[in-house]
PDB file of C-alpha atoms in Angstrom:
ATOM      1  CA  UNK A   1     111.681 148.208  87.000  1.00  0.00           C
ATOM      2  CA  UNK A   2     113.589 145.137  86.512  1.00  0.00           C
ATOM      3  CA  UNK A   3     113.922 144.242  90.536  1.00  0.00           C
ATOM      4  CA  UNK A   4     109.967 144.802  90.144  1.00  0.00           C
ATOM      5  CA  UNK A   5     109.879 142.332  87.314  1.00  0.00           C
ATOM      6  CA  UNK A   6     111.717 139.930  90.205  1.00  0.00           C
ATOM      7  CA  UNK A   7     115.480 140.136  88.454  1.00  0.00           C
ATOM      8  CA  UNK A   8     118.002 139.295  91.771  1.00  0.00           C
ATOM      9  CA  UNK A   9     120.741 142.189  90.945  1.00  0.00           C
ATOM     10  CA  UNK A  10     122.278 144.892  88.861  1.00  0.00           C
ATOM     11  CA  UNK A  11     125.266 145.190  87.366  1.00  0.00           C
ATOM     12  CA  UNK A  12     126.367 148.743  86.238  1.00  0.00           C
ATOM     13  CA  UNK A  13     128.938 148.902  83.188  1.00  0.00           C
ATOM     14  CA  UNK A  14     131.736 148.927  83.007  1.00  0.00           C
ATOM     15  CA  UNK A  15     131.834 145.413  84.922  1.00  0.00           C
ATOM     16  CA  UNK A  16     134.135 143.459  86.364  1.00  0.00           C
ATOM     17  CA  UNK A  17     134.413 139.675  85.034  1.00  0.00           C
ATOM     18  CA  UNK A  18     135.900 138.363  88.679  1.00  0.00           C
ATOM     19  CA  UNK A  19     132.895 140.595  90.325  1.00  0.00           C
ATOM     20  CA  UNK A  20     130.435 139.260  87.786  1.00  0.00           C
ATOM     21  CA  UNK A  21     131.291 135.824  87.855  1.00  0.00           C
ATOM     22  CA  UNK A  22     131.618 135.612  92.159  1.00  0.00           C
ATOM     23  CA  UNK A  23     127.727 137.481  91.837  1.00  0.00           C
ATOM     24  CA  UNK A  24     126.564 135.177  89.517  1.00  0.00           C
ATOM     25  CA  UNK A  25     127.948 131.410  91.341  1.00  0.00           C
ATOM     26  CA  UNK A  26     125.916 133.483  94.580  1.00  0.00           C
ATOM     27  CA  UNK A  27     123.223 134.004  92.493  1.00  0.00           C
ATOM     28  CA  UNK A  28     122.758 130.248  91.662  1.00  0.00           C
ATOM     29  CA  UNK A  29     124.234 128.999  94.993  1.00  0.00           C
ATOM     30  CA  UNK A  30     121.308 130.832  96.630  1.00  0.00           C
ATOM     31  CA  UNK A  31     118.739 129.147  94.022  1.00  0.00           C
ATOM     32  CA  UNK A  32     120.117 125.866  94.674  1.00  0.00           C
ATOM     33  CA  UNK A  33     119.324 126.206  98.273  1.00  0.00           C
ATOM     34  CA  UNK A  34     116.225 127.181  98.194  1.00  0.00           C
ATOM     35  CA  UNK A  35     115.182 124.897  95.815  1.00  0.00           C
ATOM     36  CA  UNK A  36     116.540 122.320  97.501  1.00  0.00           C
ATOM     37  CA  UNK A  37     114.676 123.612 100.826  1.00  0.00           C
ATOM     38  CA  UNK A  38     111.479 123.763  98.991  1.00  0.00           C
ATOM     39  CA  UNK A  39     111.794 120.042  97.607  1.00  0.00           C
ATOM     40  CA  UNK A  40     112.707 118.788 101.275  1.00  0.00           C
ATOM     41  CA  UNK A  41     109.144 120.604 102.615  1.00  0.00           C
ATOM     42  CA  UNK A  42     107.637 119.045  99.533  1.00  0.00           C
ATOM     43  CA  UNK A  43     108.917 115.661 100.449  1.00  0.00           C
ATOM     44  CA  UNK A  44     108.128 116.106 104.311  1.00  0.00           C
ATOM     45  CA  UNK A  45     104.618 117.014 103.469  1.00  0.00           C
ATOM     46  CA  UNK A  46     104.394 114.080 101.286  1.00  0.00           C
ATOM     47  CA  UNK A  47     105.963 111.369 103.480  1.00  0.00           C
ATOM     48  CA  UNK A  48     103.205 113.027 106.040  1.00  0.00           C
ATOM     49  CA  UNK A  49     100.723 112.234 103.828  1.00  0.00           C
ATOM     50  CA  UNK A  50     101.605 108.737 103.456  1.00  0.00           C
ATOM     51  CA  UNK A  51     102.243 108.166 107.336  1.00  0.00           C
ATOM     52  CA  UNK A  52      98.690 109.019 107.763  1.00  0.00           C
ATOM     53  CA  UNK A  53      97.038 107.386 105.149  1.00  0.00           C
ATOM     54  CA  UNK A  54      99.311 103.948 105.946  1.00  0.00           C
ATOM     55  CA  UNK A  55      97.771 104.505 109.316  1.00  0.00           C
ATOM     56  CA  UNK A  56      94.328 104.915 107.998  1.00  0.00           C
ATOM     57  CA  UNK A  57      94.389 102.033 105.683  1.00  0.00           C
ATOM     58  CA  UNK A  58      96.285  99.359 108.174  1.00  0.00           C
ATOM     59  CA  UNK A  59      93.377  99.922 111.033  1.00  0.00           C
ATOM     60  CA  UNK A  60      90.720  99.428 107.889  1.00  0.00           C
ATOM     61  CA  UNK A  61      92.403  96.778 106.636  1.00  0.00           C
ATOM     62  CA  UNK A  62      92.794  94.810 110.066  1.00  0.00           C
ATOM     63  CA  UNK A  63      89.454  94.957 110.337  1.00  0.00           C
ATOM     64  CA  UNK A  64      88.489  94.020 107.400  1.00  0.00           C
ATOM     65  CA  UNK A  65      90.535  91.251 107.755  1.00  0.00           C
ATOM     66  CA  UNK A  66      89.487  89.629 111.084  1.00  0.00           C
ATOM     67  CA  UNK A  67      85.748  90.372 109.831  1.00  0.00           C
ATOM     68  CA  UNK A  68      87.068  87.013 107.345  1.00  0.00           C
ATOM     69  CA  UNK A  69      87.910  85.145 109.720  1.00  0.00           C
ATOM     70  CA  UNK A  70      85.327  82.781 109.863  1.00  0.00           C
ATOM     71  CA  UNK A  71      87.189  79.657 109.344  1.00  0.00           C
ATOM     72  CA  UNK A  72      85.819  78.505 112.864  1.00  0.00           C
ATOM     73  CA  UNK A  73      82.299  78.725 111.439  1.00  0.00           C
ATOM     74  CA  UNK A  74      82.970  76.945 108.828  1.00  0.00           C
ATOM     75  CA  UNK A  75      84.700  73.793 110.373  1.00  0.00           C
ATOM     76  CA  UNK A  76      81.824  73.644 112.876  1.00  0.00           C
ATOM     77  CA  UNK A  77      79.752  73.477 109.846  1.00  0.00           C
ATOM     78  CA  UNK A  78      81.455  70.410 108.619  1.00  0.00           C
ATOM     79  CA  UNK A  79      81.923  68.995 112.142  1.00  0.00           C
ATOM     80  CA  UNK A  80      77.715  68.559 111.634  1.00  0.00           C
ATOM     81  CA  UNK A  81      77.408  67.434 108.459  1.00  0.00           C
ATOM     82  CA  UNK A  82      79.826  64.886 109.477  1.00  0.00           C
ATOM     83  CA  UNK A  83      77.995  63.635 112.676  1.00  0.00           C
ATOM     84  CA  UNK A  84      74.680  64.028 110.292  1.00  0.00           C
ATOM     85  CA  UNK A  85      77.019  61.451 107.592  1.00  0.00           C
ATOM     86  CA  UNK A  86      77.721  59.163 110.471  1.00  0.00           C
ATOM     87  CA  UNK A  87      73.974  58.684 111.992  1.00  0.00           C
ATOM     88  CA  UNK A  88      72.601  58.335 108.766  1.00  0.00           C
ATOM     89  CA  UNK A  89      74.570  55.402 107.477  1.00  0.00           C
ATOM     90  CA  UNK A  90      77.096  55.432 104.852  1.00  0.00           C
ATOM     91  CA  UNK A  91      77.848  58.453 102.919  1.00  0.00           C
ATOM     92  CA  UNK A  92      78.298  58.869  99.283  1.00  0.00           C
ATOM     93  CA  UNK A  93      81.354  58.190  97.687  1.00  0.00           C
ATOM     94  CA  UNK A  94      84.184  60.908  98.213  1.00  0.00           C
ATOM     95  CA  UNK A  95      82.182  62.888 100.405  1.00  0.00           C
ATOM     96  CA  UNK A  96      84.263  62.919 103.549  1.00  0.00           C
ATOM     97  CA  UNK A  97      87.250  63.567 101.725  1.00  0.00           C
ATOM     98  CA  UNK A  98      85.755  66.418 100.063  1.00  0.00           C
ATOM     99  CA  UNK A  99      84.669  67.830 103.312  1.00  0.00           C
ATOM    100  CA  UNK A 100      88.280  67.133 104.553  1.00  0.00           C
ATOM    101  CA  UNK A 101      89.492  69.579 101.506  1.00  0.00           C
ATOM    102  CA  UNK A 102      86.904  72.218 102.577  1.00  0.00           C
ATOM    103  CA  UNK A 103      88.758  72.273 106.064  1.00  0.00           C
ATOM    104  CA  UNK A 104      92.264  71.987 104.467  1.00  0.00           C
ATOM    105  CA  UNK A 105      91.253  75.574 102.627  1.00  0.00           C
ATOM    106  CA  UNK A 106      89.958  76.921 105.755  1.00  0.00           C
ATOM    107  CA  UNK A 107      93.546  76.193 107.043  1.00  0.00           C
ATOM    108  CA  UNK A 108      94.832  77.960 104.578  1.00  0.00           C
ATOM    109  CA  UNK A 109      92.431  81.378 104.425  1.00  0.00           C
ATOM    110  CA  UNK A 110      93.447  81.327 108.622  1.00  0.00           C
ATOM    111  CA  UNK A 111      97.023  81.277 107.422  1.00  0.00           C
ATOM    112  CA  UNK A 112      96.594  84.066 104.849  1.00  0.00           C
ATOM    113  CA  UNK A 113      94.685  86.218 107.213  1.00  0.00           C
ATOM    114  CA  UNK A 114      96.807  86.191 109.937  1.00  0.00           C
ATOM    115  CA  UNK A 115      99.728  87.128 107.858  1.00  0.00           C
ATOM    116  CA  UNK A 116      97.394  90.034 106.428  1.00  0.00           C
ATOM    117  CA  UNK A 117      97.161  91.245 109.878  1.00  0.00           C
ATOM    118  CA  UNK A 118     100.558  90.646 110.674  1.00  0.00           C
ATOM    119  CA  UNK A 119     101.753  93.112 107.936  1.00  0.00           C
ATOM    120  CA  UNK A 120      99.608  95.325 108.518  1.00  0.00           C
ATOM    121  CA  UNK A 121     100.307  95.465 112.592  1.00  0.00           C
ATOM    122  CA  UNK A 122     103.759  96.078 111.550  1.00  0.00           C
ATOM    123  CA  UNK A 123     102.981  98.719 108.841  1.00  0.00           C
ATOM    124  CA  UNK A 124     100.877 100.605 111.908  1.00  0.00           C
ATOM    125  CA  UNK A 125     103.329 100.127 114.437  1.00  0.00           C
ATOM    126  CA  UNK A 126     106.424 101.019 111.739  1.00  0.00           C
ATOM    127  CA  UNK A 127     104.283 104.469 111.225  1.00  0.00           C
ATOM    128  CA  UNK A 128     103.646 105.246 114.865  1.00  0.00           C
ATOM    129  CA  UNK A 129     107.957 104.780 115.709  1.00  0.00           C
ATOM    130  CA  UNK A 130     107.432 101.399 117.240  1.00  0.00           C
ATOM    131  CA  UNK A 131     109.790  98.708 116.163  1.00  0.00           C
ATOM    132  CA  UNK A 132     109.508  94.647 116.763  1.00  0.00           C
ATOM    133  CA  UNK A 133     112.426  93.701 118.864  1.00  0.00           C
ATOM    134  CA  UNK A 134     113.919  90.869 116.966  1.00  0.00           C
ATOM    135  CA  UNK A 135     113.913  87.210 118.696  1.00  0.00           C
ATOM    136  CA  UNK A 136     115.421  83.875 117.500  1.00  0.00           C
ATOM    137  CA  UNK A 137     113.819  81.970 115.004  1.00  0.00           C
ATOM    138  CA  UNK A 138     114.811  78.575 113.025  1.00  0.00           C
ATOM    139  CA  UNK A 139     113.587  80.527 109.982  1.00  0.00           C
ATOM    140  CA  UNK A 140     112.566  77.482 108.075  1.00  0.00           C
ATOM    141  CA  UNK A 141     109.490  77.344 109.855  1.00  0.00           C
ATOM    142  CA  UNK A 142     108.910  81.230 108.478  1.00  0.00           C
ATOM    143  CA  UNK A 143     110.108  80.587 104.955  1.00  0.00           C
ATOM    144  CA  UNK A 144     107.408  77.580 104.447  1.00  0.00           C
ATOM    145  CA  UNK A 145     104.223  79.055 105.519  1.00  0.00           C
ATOM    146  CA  UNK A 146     104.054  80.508 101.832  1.00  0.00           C
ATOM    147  CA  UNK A 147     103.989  77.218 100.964  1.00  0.00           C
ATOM    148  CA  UNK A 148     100.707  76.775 102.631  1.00  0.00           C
ATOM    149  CA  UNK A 149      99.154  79.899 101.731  1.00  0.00           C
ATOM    150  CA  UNK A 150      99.828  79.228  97.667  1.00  0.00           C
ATOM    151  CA  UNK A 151      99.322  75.215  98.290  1.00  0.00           C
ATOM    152  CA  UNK A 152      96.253  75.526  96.193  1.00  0.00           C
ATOM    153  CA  UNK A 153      96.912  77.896  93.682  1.00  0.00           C
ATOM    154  CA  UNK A 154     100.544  75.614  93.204  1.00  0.00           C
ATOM    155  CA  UNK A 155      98.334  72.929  92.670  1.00  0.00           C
ATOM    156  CA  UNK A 156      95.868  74.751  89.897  1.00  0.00           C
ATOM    157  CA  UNK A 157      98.811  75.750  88.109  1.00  0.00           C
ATOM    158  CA  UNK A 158     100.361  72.680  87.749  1.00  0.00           C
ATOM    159  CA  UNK A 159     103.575  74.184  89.071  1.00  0.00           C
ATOM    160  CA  UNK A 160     106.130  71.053  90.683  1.00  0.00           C
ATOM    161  CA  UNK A 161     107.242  71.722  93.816  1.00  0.00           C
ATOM    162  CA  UNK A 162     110.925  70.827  95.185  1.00  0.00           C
ATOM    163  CA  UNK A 163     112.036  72.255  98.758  1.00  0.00           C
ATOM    164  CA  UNK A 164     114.741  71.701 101.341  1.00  0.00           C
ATOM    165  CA  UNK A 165     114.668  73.909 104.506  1.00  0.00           C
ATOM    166  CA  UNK A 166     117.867  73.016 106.813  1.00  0.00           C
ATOM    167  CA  UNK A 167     117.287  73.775 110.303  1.00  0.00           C
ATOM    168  CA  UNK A 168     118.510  77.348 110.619  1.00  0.00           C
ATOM    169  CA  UNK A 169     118.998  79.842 113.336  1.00  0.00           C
ATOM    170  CA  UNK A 170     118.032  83.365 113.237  1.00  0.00           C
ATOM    171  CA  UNK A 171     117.793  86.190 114.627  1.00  0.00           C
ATOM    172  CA  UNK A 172     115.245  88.313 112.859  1.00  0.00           C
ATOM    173  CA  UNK A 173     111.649  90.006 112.987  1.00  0.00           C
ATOM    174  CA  UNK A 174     109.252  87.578 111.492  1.00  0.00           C
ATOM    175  CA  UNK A 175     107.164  89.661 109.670  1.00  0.00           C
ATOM    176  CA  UNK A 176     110.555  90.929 107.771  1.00  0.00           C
ATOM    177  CA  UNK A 177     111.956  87.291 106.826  1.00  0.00           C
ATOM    178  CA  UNK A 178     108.341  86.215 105.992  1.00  0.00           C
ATOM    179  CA  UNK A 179     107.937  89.263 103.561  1.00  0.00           C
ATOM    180  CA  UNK A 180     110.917  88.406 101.779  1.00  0.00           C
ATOM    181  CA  UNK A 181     109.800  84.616 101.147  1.00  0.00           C
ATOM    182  CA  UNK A 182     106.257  85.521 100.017  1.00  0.00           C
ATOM    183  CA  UNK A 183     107.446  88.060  97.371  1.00  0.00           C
ATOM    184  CA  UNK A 184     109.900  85.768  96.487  1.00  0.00           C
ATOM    185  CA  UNK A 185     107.575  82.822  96.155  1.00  0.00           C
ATOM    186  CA  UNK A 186     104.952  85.158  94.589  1.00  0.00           C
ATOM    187  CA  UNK A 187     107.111  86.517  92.129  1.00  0.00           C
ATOM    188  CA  UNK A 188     108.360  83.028  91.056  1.00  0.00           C
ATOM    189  CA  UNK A 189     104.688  81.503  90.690  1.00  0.00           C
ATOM    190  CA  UNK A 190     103.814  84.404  88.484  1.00  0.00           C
ATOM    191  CA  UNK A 191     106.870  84.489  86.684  1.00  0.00           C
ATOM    192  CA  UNK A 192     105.728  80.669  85.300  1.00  0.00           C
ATOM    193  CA  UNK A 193     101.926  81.363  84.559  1.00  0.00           C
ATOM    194  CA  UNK A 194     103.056  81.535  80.585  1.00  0.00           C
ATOM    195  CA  UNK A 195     105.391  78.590  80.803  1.00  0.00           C
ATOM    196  CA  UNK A 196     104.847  74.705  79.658  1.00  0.00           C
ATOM    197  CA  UNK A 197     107.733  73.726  82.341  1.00  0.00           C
ATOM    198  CA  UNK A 198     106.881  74.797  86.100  1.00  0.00           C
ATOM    199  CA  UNK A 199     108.872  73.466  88.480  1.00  0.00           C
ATOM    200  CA  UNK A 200     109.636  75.794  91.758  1.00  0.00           C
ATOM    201  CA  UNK A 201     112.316  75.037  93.627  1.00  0.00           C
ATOM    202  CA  UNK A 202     113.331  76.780  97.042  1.00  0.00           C
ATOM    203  CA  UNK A 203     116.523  76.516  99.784  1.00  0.00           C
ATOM    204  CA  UNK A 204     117.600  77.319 103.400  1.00  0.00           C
ATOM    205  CA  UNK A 205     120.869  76.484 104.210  1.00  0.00           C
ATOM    206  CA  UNK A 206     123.649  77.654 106.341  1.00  0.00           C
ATOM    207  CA  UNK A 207     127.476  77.940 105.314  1.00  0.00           C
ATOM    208  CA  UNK A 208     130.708  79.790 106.494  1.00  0.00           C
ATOM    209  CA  UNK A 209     128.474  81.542 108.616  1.00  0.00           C
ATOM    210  CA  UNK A 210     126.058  83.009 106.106  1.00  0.00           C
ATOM    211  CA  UNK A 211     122.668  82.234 106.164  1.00  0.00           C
ATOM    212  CA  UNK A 212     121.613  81.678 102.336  1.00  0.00           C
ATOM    213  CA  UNK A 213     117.817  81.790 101.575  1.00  0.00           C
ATOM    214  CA  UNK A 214     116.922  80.719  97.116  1.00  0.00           C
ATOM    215  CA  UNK A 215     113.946  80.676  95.029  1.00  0.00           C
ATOM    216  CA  UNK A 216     114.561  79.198  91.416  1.00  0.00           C
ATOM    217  CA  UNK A 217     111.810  79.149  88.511  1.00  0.00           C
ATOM    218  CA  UNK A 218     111.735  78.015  85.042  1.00  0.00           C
ATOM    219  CA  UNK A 219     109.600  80.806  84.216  1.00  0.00           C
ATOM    220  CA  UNK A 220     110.194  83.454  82.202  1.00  0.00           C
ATOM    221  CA  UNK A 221     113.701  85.452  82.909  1.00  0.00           C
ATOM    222  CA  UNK A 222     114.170  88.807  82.989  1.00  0.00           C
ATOM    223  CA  UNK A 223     115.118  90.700  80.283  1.00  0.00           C
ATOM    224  CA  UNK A 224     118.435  92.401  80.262  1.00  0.00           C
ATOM    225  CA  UNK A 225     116.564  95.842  80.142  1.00  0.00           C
ATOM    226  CA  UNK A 226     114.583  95.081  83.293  1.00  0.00           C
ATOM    227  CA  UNK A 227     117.900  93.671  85.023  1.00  0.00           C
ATOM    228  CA  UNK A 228     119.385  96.965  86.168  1.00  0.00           C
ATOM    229  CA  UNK A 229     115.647  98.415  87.107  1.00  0.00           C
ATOM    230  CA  UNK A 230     114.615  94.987  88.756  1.00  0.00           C
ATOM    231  CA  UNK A 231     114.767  96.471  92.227  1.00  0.00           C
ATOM    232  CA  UNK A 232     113.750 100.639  92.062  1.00  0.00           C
ATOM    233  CA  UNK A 233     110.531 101.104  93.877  1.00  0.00           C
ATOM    234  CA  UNK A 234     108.030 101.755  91.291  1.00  0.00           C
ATOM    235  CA  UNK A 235     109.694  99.568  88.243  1.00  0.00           C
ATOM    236  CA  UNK A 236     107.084  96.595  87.598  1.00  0.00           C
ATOM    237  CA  UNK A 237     107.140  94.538  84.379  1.00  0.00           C
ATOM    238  CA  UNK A 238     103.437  92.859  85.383  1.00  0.00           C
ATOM    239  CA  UNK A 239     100.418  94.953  84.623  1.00  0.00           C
ATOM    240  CA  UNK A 240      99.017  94.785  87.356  1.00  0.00           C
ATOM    241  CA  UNK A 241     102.441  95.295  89.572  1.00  0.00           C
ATOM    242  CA  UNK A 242     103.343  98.414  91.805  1.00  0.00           C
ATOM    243  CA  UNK A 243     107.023  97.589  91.902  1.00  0.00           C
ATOM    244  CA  UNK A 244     107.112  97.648  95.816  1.00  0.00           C
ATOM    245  CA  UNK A 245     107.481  94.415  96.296  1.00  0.00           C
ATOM    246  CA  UNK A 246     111.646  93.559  95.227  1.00  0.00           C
ATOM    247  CA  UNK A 247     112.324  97.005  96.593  1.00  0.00           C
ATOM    248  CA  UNK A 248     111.233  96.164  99.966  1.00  0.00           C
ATOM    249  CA  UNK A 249     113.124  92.868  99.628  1.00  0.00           C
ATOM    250  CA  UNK A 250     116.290  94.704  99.234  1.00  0.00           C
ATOM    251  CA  UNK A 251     115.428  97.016 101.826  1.00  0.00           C
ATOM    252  CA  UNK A 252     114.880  94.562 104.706  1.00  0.00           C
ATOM    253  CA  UNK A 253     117.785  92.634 103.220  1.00  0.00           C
ATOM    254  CA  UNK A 254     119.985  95.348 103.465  1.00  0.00           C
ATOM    255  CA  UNK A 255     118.820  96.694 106.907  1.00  0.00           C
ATOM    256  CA  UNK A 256     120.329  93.122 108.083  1.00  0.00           C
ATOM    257  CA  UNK A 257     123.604  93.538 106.354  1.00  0.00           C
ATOM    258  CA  UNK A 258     122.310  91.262 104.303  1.00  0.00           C
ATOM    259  CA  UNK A 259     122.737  91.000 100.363  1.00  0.00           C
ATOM    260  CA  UNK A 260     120.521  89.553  97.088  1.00  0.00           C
ATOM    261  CA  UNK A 261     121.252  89.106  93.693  1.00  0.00           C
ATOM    262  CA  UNK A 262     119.796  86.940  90.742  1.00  0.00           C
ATOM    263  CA  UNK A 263     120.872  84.786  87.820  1.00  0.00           C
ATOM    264  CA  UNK A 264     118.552  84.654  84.466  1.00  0.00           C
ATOM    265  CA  UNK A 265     117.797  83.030  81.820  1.00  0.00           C
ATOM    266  CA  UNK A 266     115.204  84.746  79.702  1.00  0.00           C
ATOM    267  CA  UNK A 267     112.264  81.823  78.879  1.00  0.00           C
ATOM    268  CA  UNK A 268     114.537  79.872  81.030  1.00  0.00           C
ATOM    269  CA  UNK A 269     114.238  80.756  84.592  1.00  0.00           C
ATOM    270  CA  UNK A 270     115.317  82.795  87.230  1.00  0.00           C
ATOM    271  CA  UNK A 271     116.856  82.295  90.551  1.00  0.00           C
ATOM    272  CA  UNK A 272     117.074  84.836  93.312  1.00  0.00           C
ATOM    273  CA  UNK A 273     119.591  84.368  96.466  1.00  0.00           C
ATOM    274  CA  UNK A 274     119.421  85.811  99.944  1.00  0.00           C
ATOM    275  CA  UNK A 275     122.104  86.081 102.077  1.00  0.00           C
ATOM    276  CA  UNK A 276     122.065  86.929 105.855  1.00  0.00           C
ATOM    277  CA  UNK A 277     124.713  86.949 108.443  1.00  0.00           C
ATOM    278  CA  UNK A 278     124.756  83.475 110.536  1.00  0.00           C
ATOM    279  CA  UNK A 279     123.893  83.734 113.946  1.00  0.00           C
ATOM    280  CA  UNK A 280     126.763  83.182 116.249  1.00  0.00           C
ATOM    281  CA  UNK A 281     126.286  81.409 119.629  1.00  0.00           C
ATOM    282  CA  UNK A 282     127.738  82.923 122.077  1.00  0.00           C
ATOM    283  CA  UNK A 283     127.895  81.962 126.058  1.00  0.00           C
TER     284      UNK A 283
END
């Protein structure tokens, strides 16, 4: 009755304890496993799931993506309202310039699309086993296109911007340097929404052989609960955050033998620091 009721053994009495206790450790040993072998088909299943769906989502999202890019349009818009301005005598005051700002945010939405469909190319390929060989970069060039992705919404805020990109060598996938400087410049921007001081203030430089990347805002801190959580996937102190993005910072960082850490204030600032290994020349 009791192996019916699903009980593992029996022990008849009088027992002994060595017996007992040697049945018992196998007992639980054997649980362990199989739990354990359960959770890892669990897991596979569910890493499965997310392959596909990745998969599913990058190829939408592409095209979704290119179906934007219309920039092209756009400027050949302006390009004949321009030649209408010029046969039809002088234009009204601060027209042309305005027209010039309509193709400086067409510049912009180009920039912001591409890198869409640059992540997401790298998400599909990541999911089908294919991995960008890594080339040599001088990184500043990768660090600063955030720069002209956020150039108007730096400008809305008010936030003051201070940057100084030495001419570094690297070598690196794009896609991974550029994801750490957009979540890093992201992060910062939002981090000063709240603040009456906003002053963002970024760094490339190269010394002793390290390669060391900074972002620095005078936005809110961290708190010293959120410090030792700041970079688990999943931990997010925004409301609208999926804490993915400082995990995958750390991740790529780490995959280069790389290191980050942070210094904050809280209602002060924060600055983060990237280091790489320096790229040796060699003949």
């Amino acid at each position: 009755k009791g192996f019916q009721l699903g009980a593992n053994d029996y022990i008849f009495k009088p027992y002994n304890h060595e017996k007992l206790a040697a049945i018992v450790e196998k007992r639980i040993g054997d649980y362990c496993y199989l739990r354990s072998s359960q959770l890892e088909i669990v897991e596979q299943e569910r890493l499965r799931a997310v392959e596909n769906m990745a998969r599913g989502v990058s190829h939408d999202m592409n095209g979704i993506l290119n179906d934007l890019g219309f920039g092209f349009l756009v400027r050949s818009e302006l390009n004949d309202i321009r030649e209408l301005i010029k046969n039809n005598g002088q234009p009204a005051t601060g027209l042309l310039e305005k027209l010039d700002k309509i193709d400086s945010h067409c510049d912009c939405m180009d920039e912001a699309i591409d890198l869409g469909v640059g992540l997401l190319t790298n998400l599909q390929a990541f999911c089908q086993g294919e991995i960008e060989e890594k080339e040599l970069y001088l990184i500043g060039d990768i660090v600063g296109i955030p720069f002209n992705i956020f150039k108007k919404k730096f400008a809305n805020l008010g936030i003051k911007i201070d940057c100084e990109l030495d001419e570094v060598l690297m070598e690196c996938r794009k896609q991974d340097i550029l994801q750490v400087s957009l979540n890093l410049v992201r992060n910062a921007m939002q981090a000063m929404k709240a603040s009456e001081k906003k002053e963002l203030s970024i760094r490339l430089w190269e010394e002793n052989e390290q390669i060391f990347f900074s972002v620095a805002d005078t936005g809110c801190g961290i708190s010293s609960d959120a410090q030792i959580k700041i970079f688990q996937c999943g931990f997010t102190t925004k409301r609208e955050g999926k804490g993915v993005g400082l995990a995958s910072i750390k991740n790529i960082v780490e995959a280069y033998q790389g290191s980050i850490k942070f210094e904050t204030k809280v209602n002060q600032g924060t600055v983060f620091t990237v280091m790489f290994p320096g790229y040796k020349e060699t003949q």
